């Protein structure tokens, strides 16, 4: 191969390798999920459908224009006029144009307000779906990272216990050890190997969870860099609760649905009201009621209609709407309690996550020092194999707890924003800034 093409080929390979080595971050996962999530697409389609309720309700206030036509075949026996006695078959046809303008219809006004309330509810539902998608993606993303971190800890545990097992075997061979220590170390090593398999399966399950949201294979994910744990800002629970009661789209959706239910009661009640329409008709008739007869007419009329008795259907409709309205009041109260509790819980979890992470970090450092000291003590005979294995187990558990606290601290920030109904793209960007994206 000539030198220049070969150099160009190697340069292209290195470029592609560098591009492929770049880790996928939280924002790219979210954008992929945003484009492909079926639940979000369904919410968008529902909003588009609901938006048509307003022009449909507005149509009741606009003129309605219609055409009519008919063609018929007739037979007739005509007699008694000037000695006429005639049987005749003939065709008849008619054409008409009708223009109707509503002058007063009480239900139409309520229907227009009801359509606006439904649109508000569906808009809030779409916003809630978007925020929940961001929360689900962030949760799935950091669950993968946590599972991978726990897999690394499980591998470290296997290596650590394998080294202890080999150490006990070596002491047994030179006559300073005992078979019980070897068996104990072997049992712990077997358990560590099982833990590693379980950790690997957990990684696979977490990756499938993220793939379900992004509808794309999970590549190398950018992990957290060193960061300072942060609590709520502001550090005032009641301020977050009040913000949630105002901003949470789930509660705003329920309130808009309550407004819709109350307007539906009014709509059903107004079914008893009279309706007034202005109607104009232009009509051409040929061949009716007599063969060859032509008629052209035009007219305007003001039509009043009012139901007097509909078999109880109006009362039934009103009572049903009132019951649903009462149920919706209770639903709003339930959602309000849920939002309040979720916000309070998320606030306390974020507060707790700071101290938990700091304590977990200190525990890892302490457990590591303890393991080093216990191992040296075992080597000189001042500590038993049980002491060493227990210290190793404590160290591994401390690292596992640290991983849980580490990723939970980040997720707690996102969860508080979501509970308050304030989670947006800027929040994801802030979290994404804590990742090692290069």
XYZ file of C-alpha atoms in Angstrom:
438
model
C 0.000 0.000 0.000
C 1.395 3.480 -0.832
C 2.449 5.476 2.203
C 0.013 8.408 1.797
C -3.198 6.357 1.474
C -2.086 4.210 4.391
C -1.451 7.292 6.553
C -4.844 8.698 5.581
C -6.501 5.382 6.466
C -4.858 5.278 9.894
C -5.847 8.880 10.551
C -9.475 8.057 9.703
C -9.424 5.020 11.998
C -8.028 7.090 14.869
C -10.653 9.772 14.274
C -13.488 7.251 14.281
C -12.084 5.580 17.390
C -11.905 8.903 19.208
C -15.489 9.708 18.205
C -16.656 6.267 19.323
C -14.827 6.583 22.626
C -16.731 9.716 23.612
C -19.143 8.788 26.377
C -22.877 9.271 26.023
C -24.135 11.807 28.540
C -27.445 12.484 30.256
C -28.583 15.161 27.801
C -28.050 12.977 24.752
C -30.005 10.174 26.427
C -32.833 12.584 27.241
C -32.987 14.026 23.716
C -33.104 10.503 22.290
C -35.932 9.564 24.662
C -37.754 12.835 23.911
C -37.795 11.991 20.208
C -38.908 8.387 20.597
C -40.969 8.060 23.802
C -44.460 6.744 22.897
C -46.097 8.057 26.077
C -44.933 11.586 25.279
C -46.027 11.220 21.662
C -49.445 10.080 22.883
C -49.729 13.144 25.142
C -48.851 15.421 22.227
C -51.476 13.762 20.015
C -54.067 14.024 22.798
C -53.374 17.752 23.052
C -53.705 18.211 19.284
C -57.050 16.411 19.382
C -58.259 18.465 22.359
C -57.308 21.725 20.643
C -60.047 20.993 18.097
C -62.688 21.231 20.835
C -62.515 25.026 20.769
C -63.296 25.537 17.036
C -65.923 22.803 17.322
C -67.634 24.701 20.163
C -67.199 28.034 18.376
C -69.012 26.620 15.347
C -72.317 26.881 17.235
C -72.066 30.683 17.039
C -71.375 30.788 13.290
C -73.866 30.506 10.390
C -74.672 27.021 9.127
C -75.310 26.713 5.380
C -76.792 23.596 3.808
C -77.975 22.308 0.453
C -80.831 19.904 -0.189
C -82.034 18.082 -3.300
C -84.514 15.328 -4.107
C -85.772 13.522 -7.230
C -88.923 11.413 -7.239
C -91.073 9.294 -9.557
C -94.835 9.677 -9.145
C -98.077 8.232 -10.589
C -101.354 10.083 -10.311
C -105.017 9.872 -11.294
C -106.447 13.299 -11.967
C -110.241 13.802 -12.381
C -113.109 16.080 -11.470
C -111.795 19.229 -13.094
C -113.325 20.352 -16.433
C -114.200 16.745 -17.263
C -110.587 15.678 -16.816
C -109.939 11.976 -16.245
C -106.228 11.223 -16.553
C -103.736 8.680 -15.264
C -100.158 9.956 -15.484
C -96.657 8.992 -14.412
C -94.237 11.866 -13.932
C -90.977 12.974 -12.268
C -90.639 15.610 -9.587
C -87.571 17.288 -8.172
C -86.727 19.973 -5.644
C -83.647 21.966 -4.624
C -83.151 24.099 -1.537
C -80.558 26.235 0.269
C -80.909 26.735 4.019
C -79.025 29.285 6.130
C -79.323 29.028 9.923
C -77.877 31.445 12.453
C -78.115 30.766 16.164
C -79.470 33.761 18.028
C -79.495 32.297 21.534
C -78.291 28.926 22.786
C -77.261 28.793 26.440
C -75.414 25.486 26.091
C -73.138 26.865 23.353
C -71.562 29.438 25.679
C -70.858 26.796 28.309
C -69.466 24.403 25.692
C -66.923 27.027 24.627
C -65.702 27.527 28.205
C -65.652 23.768 28.730
C -63.454 23.325 25.656
C -60.963 25.866 27.016
C -60.804 24.021 30.350
C -60.153 20.705 28.617
C -57.322 22.296 26.643
C -55.796 23.641 29.865
C -55.997 20.182 31.431
C -54.398 18.485 28.430
C -51.649 21.127 28.230
C -50.810 20.473 31.877
C -50.871 16.722 31.192
C -48.339 17.159 28.376
C -46.057 19.228 30.614
C -46.312 16.573 33.325
C -45.407 13.865 30.792
C -42.343 15.860 29.719
C -41.185 16.315 33.307
C -41.793 12.663 34.147
C -39.811 11.614 31.084
C -36.878 13.752 32.250
C -37.120 12.178 35.710
C -37.356 8.645 34.315
C -34.380 9.160 32.013
C -32.263 10.623 34.819
C -33.276 7.770 37.136
C -32.519 5.096 34.536
C -29.226 6.767 33.579
C -27.894 6.875 37.138
C -29.235 3.410 37.887
C -26.965 2.137 35.117
C -24.024 4.056 36.551
C -24.733 2.785 40.059
C -25.069 -0.794 38.818
C -21.763 -0.509 36.967
C -20.096 0.931 40.073
C -21.467 -1.932 42.164
C -20.170 -4.391 39.575
C -16.694 -2.897 39.963
C -17.001 -3.239 43.736
C -18.112 -6.854 43.323
C -15.060 -7.526 41.174
C -12.858 -5.852 43.797
C -14.487 -8.056 46.452
C -13.739 -11.168 44.406
C -10.119 -10.164 43.954
C -9.729 -9.253 47.615
C -11.214 -12.503 48.900
C -9.264 -14.479 46.330
C -6.043 -12.947 47.625
C -7.057 -13.783 51.209
C -7.918 -17.319 50.146
C -4.519 -17.737 48.505
C -2.888 -16.316 51.609
C -4.634 -18.868 53.832
C -3.612 -21.651 51.458
C -0.008 -20.490 51.585
C 0.014 -20.439 55.403
C -1.521 -23.919 55.441
C 1.226 -25.267 53.170
C 4.005 -23.896 55.371
C 2.324 -25.288 58.471
C 1.278 -22.068 60.205
C -2.336 -22.096 59.000
C -5.336 -24.399 59.447
C -7.888 -26.021 57.185
C -10.810 -24.192 58.825
C -9.388 -20.836 57.745
C -8.994 -22.143 54.200
C -12.584 -23.445 54.114
C -13.932 -20.185 55.514
C -12.009 -18.140 52.959
C -13.171 -20.478 50.185
C -16.829 -20.057 51.215
C -16.506 -16.267 51.237
C -14.842 -16.379 47.827
C -17.634 -18.512 46.377
C -20.187 -16.054 47.734
C -18.223 -13.165 46.196
C -18.281 -14.859 42.796
C -22.053 -15.236 43.077
C -22.303 -11.555 44.060
C -20.320 -10.615 40.952
C -22.712 -12.544 38.696
C -25.649 -10.873 40.415
C -24.033 -7.455 39.930
C -23.454 -8.161 36.242
C -27.105 -9.131 35.829
C -28.152 -5.943 37.613
C -26.123 -3.930 35.098
C -27.866 -5.716 32.217
C -31.310 -5.055 33.717
C -30.495 -1.374 34.309
C -29.258 -1.009 30.734
C -32.479 -2.544 29.407
C -34.399 0.003 31.473
C -32.517 2.887 29.863
C -32.857 1.328 26.414
C -36.622 1.144 26.913
C -36.674 4.939 27.232
C -34.159 5.844 24.516
C -35.036 2.992 22.130
C -31.337 2.732 21.357
C -28.483 0.523 22.617
C -26.696 1.806 25.702
C -23.111 2.709 24.956
C -20.429 3.994 27.284
C -22.072 6.369 29.751
C -20.314 9.415 31.160
C -19.835 8.932 34.898
C -19.817 11.485 37.688
C -16.748 13.578 38.324
C -15.849 14.857 41.764
C -18.503 17.246 43.063
C -19.632 18.907 46.251
C -22.938 17.543 47.607
C -25.677 20.158 47.808
C -28.932 20.348 49.694
C -32.151 22.168 48.740
C -31.993 25.788 47.588
C -33.804 27.437 49.287
C -33.441 25.350 52.434
C -37.088 25.871 53.398
C -39.570 23.021 53.103
C -42.693 25.171 53.146
C -41.361 27.344 50.321
C -40.930 24.235 48.165
C -44.405 22.982 49.094
C -46.023 26.286 48.135
C -44.103 26.315 44.861
C -45.299 22.767 44.155
C -48.940 23.657 44.866
C -48.613 26.441 42.328
C -46.420 24.862 39.640
C -47.019 21.102 39.735
C -48.674 20.290 36.374
C -50.365 17.194 37.822
C -52.293 19.424 40.238
C -52.994 22.017 37.546
C -54.410 19.250 35.356
C -56.710 18.097 38.166
C -57.873 21.672 38.794
C -58.623 22.194 35.101
C -60.543 18.911 35.074
C -62.565 20.166 38.060
C -63.371 23.332 36.127
C -64.482 21.194 33.195
C -66.715 19.083 35.458
C -68.357 22.170 36.960
C -68.980 23.606 33.509
C -70.477 20.281 32.436
C -73.055 20.671 35.233
C -74.001 24.059 33.837
C -74.117 22.620 30.316
C -76.574 19.913 31.378
C -78.725 22.392 33.307
C -78.994 24.667 30.294
C -80.507 21.852 28.261
C -83.829 23.126 29.687
C -83.293 26.606 28.286
C -85.070 27.781 25.123
C -83.156 28.047 21.854
C -83.695 30.753 19.266
C -82.537 30.422 15.642
C -82.855 32.663 12.610
C -83.393 30.637 9.439
C -83.532 31.571 5.774
C -84.667 29.144 3.037
C -84.616 29.405 -0.767
C -86.343 26.524 -2.599
C -87.190 25.437 -6.153
C -89.830 22.702 -6.692
C -90.758 21.105 -10.040
C -93.512 18.523 -10.603
C -95.098 18.627 -7.182
C -97.918 18.395 -6.342
C -98.951 18.263 -10.053
C -97.066 17.367 -13.217
C -95.375 20.366 -14.773
C -96.020 22.486 -11.692
C -93.132 24.859 -10.772
C -92.672 26.698 -7.513
C -89.906 29.063 -6.401
C -89.977 30.420 -2.882
C -87.738 32.167 -0.344
C -88.437 32.964 3.275
C -86.998 33.960 6.644
C -88.219 32.664 9.969
C -87.354 33.065 13.642
C -87.660 29.671 15.332
C -88.063 29.107 19.065
C -87.726 25.659 20.648
C -87.847 24.617 24.272
C -88.004 21.117 25.775
C -90.878 20.510 28.165
C -90.439 16.839 28.960
C -87.692 14.534 27.672
C -88.517 11.424 29.664
C -86.262 12.461 32.545
C -83.073 12.478 30.469
C -82.250 16.111 31.318
C -82.583 15.573 35.073
C -80.526 12.411 34.813
C -77.793 14.241 32.911
C -77.703 17.038 35.490
C -77.482 14.636 38.437
C -74.720 12.633 36.775
C -72.691 15.768 36.036
C -73.124 16.981 39.630
C -71.908 13.652 41.022
C -68.859 13.693 38.745
C -68.143 17.256 39.818
C -68.178 16.242 43.485
C -65.860 13.327 42.678
C -63.486 15.700 40.899
C -63.385 17.975 43.958
C -62.221 15.001 46.012
C -59.708 14.103 43.294
C -58.174 17.586 43.444
C -57.872 17.253 47.221
C -56.204 13.859 46.839
C -53.734 15.164 44.252
C -52.968 18.189 46.432
C -52.166 15.915 49.378
C -50.023 13.727 47.113
C -48.088 16.717 45.762
C -47.537 18.077 49.270
C -46.279 14.719 50.587
C -44.071 14.042 47.550
C -42.466 17.480 47.841
C -41.870 17.133 51.571
C -40.403 13.655 51.074
C -38.148 14.795 48.223
C -36.980 17.795 50.280
C -36.063 15.619 53.276
C -34.401 13.033 51.037
C -32.213 15.702 49.453
C -31.297 17.097 52.862
C -30.496 13.605 54.109
C -28.496 12.699 50.990
C -25.804 15.276 51.808
C -25.034 13.852 55.248
C -25.419 10.287 53.969
C -22.826 10.849 51.247
C -20.374 12.514 53.620
C -20.839 9.718 56.183
C -20.459 7.022 53.521
C -17.239 8.583 52.265
C -15.808 8.706 55.797
C -16.883 5.108 56.408
C -15.049 3.915 53.282
C -11.838 5.610 54.398
C -12.157 4.173 57.905
C -12.971 0.676 56.627
C -9.994 0.764 54.271
C -7.632 1.661 57.119
C -9.199 -1.051 59.277
C -8.757 -3.636 56.516
C -5.103 -2.748 56.067
C -4.463 -3.000 59.811
C -6.378 -6.259 60.200
C -4.531 -7.830 57.287
C -1.174 -6.961 58.809
C -2.388 -8.296 62.142
C -3.398 -11.573 60.481
C 0.018 -11.864 58.879
C 1.772 -11.530 62.233
C -0.754 -13.762 64.012
C -2.537 -11.194 66.200
C -5.800 -11.323 64.248
C -7.817 -14.350 63.091
C -9.054 -15.213 59.613
C -12.596 -14.448 60.805
C -11.464 -10.942 61.769
C -9.865 -10.447 58.384
C -12.845 -11.736 56.411
C -15.277 -9.662 58.457
C -13.159 -6.539 57.970
C -12.985 -7.216 54.231
C -16.756 -7.639 54.146
C -17.240 -4.369 56.049
C -14.964 -2.577 53.585
C -16.864 -3.882 50.559
C -20.196 -3.015 52.152
C -18.912 0.487 52.868
C -17.986 0.943 49.202
C -21.398 -0.344 48.125
C -23.133 2.055 50.513
C -20.981 4.889 49.182
C -22.074 4.165 45.611
C -25.720 4.190 46.673
C -25.273 7.497 48.504
C -23.283 9.031 45.633
C -25.873 8.523 42.891
C -28.800 9.042 45.250
C -27.495 12.545 46.035
C -27.703 13.509 42.371
C -31.080 11.866 41.835
C -32.468 13.569 44.948
C -31.849 16.955 43.299
C -33.825 15.926 40.223
C -36.590 14.332 42.291
C -37.183 17.495 44.330
C -37.469 19.577 41.161
C -39.894 17.044 39.684
C -41.983 16.907 42.874
C -42.285 20.708 42.799
C -43.236 20.670 39.106
C -40.188 22.749 38.170
C -37.985 20.183 36.394
C -36.804 21.523 33.056
C -33.992 21.218 30.539
C -31.797 23.659 32.478
C -31.903 21.320 35.491
C -30.755 18.404 33.348
C -27.996 20.577 31.918
C -26.833 21.409 35.440
C -26.689 17.708 36.338
C -25.038 16.922 33.026
C -22.309 19.414 33.953
C -21.296 17.064 36.788
C -20.422 14.301 34.311
C -17.040 13.507 32.832
C -18.171 14.069 29.258
C -14.676 13.989 27.738
